[in-house]
Short mmCIF file of C-alpha atoms in Angstrom, two decimals:
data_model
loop_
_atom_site.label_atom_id
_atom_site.label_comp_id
_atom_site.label_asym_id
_atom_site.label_seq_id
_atom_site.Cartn_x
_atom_site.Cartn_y
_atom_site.Cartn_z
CA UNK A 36 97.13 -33.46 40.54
CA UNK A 37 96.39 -37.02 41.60
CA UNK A 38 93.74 -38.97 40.06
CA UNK A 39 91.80 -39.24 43.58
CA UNK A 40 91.92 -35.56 44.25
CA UNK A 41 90.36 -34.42 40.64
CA UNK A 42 86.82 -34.08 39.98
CA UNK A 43 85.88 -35.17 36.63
CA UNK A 44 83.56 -32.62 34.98
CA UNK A 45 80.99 -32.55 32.09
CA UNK A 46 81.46 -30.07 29.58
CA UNK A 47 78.46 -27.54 28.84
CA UNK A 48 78.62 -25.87 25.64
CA UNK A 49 76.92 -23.05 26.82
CA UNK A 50 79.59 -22.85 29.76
CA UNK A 51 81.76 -19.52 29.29
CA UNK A 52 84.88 -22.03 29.25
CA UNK A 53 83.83 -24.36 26.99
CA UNK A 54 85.75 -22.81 23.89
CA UNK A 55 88.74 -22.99 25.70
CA UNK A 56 88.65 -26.35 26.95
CA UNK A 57 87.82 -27.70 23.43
CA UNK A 58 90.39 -25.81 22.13
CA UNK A 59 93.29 -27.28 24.68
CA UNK A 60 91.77 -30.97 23.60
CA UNK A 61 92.71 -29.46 19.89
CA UNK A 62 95.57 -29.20 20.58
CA UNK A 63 96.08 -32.28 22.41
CA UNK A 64 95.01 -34.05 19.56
CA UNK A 65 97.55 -32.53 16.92
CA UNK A 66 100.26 -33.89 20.04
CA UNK A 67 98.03 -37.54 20.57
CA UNK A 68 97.24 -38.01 16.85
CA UNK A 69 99.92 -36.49 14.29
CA UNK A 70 99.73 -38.94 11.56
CA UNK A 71 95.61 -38.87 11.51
CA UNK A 72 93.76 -36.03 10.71
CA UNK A 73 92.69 -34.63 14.17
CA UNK A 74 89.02 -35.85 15.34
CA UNK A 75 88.65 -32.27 17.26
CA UNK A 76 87.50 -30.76 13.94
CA UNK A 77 84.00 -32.96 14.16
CA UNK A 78 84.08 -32.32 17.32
CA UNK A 79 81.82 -29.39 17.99
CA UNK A 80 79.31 -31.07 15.83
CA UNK A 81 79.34 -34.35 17.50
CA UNK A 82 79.12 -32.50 20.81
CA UNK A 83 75.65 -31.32 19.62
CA UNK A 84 74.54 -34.82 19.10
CA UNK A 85 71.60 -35.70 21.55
CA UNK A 86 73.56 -38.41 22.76
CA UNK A 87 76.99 -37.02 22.92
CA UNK A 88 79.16 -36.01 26.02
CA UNK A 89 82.33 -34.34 26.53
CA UNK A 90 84.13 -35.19 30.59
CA UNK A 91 86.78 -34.08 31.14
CA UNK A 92 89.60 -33.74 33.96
CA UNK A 93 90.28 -29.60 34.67
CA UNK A 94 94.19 -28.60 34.87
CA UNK A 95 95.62 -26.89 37.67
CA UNK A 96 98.63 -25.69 35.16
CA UNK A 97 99.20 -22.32 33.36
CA UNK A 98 98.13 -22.53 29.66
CA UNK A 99 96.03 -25.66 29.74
CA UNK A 100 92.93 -26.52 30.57
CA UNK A 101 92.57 -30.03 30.78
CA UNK A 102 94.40 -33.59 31.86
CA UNK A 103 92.39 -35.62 29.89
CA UNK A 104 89.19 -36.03 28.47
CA UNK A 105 86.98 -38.98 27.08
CA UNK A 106 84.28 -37.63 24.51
CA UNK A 107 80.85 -40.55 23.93
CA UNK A 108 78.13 -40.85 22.04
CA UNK A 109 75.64 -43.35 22.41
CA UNK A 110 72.76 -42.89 20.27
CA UNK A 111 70.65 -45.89 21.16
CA UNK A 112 73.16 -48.41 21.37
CA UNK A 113 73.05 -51.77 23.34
CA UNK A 114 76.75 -51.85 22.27
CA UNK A 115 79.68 -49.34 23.38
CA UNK A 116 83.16 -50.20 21.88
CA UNK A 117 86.62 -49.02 23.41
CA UNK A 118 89.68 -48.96 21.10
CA UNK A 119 93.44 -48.60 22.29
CA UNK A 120 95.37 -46.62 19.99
CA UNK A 121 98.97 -44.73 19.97
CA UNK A 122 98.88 -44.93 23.63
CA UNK A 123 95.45 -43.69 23.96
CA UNK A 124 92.49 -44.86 25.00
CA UNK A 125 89.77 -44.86 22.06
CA UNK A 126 86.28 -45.73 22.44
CA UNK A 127 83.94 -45.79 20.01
CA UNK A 128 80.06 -46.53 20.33
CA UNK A 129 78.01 -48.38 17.55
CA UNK A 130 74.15 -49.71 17.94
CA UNK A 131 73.66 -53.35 17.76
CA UNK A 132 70.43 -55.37 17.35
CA UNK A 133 72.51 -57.78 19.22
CA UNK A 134 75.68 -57.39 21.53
CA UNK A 135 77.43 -60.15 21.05
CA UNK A 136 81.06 -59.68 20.95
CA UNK A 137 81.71 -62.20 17.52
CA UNK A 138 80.71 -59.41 15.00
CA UNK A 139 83.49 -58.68 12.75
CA UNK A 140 86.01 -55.75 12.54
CA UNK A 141 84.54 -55.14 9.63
CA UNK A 142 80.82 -54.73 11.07
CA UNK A 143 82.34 -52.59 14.44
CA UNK A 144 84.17 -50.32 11.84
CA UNK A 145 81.11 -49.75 9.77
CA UNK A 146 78.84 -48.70 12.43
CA UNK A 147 80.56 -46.96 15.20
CA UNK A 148 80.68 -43.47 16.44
CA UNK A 149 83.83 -41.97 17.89
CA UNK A 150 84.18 -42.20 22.13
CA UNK A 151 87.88 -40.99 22.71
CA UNK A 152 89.82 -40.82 25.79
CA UNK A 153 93.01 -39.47 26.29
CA UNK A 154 95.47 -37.75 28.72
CA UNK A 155 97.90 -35.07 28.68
CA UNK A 156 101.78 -37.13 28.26
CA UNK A 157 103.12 -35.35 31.00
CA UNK A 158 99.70 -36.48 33.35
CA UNK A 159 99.87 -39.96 32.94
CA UNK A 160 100.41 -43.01 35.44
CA UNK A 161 98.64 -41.03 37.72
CA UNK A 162 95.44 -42.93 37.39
CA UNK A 163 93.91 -40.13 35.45
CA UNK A 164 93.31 -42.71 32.38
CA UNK A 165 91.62 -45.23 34.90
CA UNK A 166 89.81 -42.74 36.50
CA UNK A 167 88.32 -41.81 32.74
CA UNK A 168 87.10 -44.82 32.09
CA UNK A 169 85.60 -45.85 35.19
CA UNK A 170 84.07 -42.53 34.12
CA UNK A 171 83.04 -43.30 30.58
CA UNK A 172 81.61 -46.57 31.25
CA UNK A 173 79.60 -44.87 33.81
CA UNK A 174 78.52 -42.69 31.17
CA UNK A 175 77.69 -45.81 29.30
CA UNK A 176 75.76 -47.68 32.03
CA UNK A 177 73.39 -44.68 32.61
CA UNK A 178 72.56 -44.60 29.10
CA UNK A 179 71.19 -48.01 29.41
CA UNK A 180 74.50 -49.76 27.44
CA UNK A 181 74.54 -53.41 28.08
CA UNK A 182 77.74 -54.36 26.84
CA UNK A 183 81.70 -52.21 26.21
CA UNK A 184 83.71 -53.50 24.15
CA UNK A 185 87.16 -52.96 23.87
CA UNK A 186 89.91 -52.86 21.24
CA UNK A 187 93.69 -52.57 22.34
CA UNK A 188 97.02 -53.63 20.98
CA UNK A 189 98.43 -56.45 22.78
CA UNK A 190 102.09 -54.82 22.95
CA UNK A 191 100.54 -51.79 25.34
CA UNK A 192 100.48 -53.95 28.07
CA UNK A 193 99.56 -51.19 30.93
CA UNK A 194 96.48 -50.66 28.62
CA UNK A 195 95.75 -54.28 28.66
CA UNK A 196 96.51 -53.99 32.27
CA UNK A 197 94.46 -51.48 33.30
CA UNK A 198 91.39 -52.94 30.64
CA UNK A 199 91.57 -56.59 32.79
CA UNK A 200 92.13 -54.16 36.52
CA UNK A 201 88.27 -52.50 35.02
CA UNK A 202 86.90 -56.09 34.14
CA UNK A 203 87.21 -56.41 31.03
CA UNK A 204 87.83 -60.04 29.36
CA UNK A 205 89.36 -60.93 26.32
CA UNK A 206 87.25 -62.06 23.50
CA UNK A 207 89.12 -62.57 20.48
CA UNK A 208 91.99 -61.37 18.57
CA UNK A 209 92.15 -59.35 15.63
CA UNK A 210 94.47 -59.48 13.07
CA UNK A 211 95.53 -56.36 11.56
CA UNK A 212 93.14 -54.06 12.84
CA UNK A 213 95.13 -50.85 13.65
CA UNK A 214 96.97 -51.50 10.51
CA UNK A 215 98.95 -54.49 8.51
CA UNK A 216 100.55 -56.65 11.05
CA UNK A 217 99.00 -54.59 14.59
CA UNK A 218 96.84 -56.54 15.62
CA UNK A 219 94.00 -56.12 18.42
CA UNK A 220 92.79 -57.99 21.59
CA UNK A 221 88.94 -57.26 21.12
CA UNK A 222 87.31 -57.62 24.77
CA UNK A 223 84.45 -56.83 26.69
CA UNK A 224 82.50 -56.07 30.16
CA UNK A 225 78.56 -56.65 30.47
CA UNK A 226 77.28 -53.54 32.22
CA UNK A 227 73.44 -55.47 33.14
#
């Protein structure tokens, strides 16, 4: 399925399929993420979160349920953070006073919220990832966010790619922020 012919959907816990589209993101996870303990166990419980939103993109293919999915939670932030990671797009949301993009690693890790998107391995370069994030920030800009910022590893250069195609500028680097010498391009769009 291309990117321009799928409908991104919101996922409604109450929704008859809800269990098993969580359940395929599980298990996209354990594939995405095998050396870190899989975010889909808090993910029921974020989901409940006032502020907290599942999309995803539906499969057309026996046994799965989804393509991708990006999962936010804003809270009341001013500040929505996007992180790169094993191929993946990861965004996580903190609140900020004040949305400047010179806070520290340190400060981002300390008060952020997990905002993950992701697609299926055998779905991407099918704009499916870009079509997520358009999504997500979307997400972001009706919740009144003034500012994304993004984290990605400057070797994934169709991430960085696809992060400059959305608008995003780079802000600074930071050194050793996936882990000991992987650094991260920290940049950002202004949604207002």
């Amino acid at each position: 399925m291309a990117a321009a012919e799928a409908t991104i959907l919101d996922l409604d816990l109450s929704d008859e399929r809800a269990g098993l589209v969580l359940e395929d993101i599980e298990r996209l996870e354990r594939v995405i993420f095998p050396e870190h303990a899989s975010p889909a166990r808090c993910l029921r419980d974020e989901l409940k979160r006032r502020n907290s939103g599942l999309i995803y993109l539906p499969s057309s293919a026996a046994g799965e349920e989804v393509v991708g999915y990006a999962v936010y939670t804003c809270n009341t932030s001013l500040c929505a953070t996007i992180i790169e990671l094993a191929g993946e797009q990861h965004i996580h949301v903190h609140s900020s006073q004040s949305p400047g993009v010179n806070d520290s690693a340190e400060w981002i890790r300390a008060r952020n919220c997990n905002f993950v998107v992701a697609v299926r391995e055998s779905c991407r370069r099918q704009g499916h990832g870009d079509a997520l994030l358009r999504a997500a920030v979307e997400r972001c800009r009706g919740r009144r966010v003034q500012r994304v910022i993004l984290h990605v590893d400057p070797a994934r250069a169709a991430a960085v790619a696809l992060y400059r195609k959305a608008g995003f500028q780079v802000d600074a680097t930071i050194e050793g922020f996936y882990a000991p010498q992987r650094d991260a391009y920290r940049k950002f769009m202004d949604l207002q």
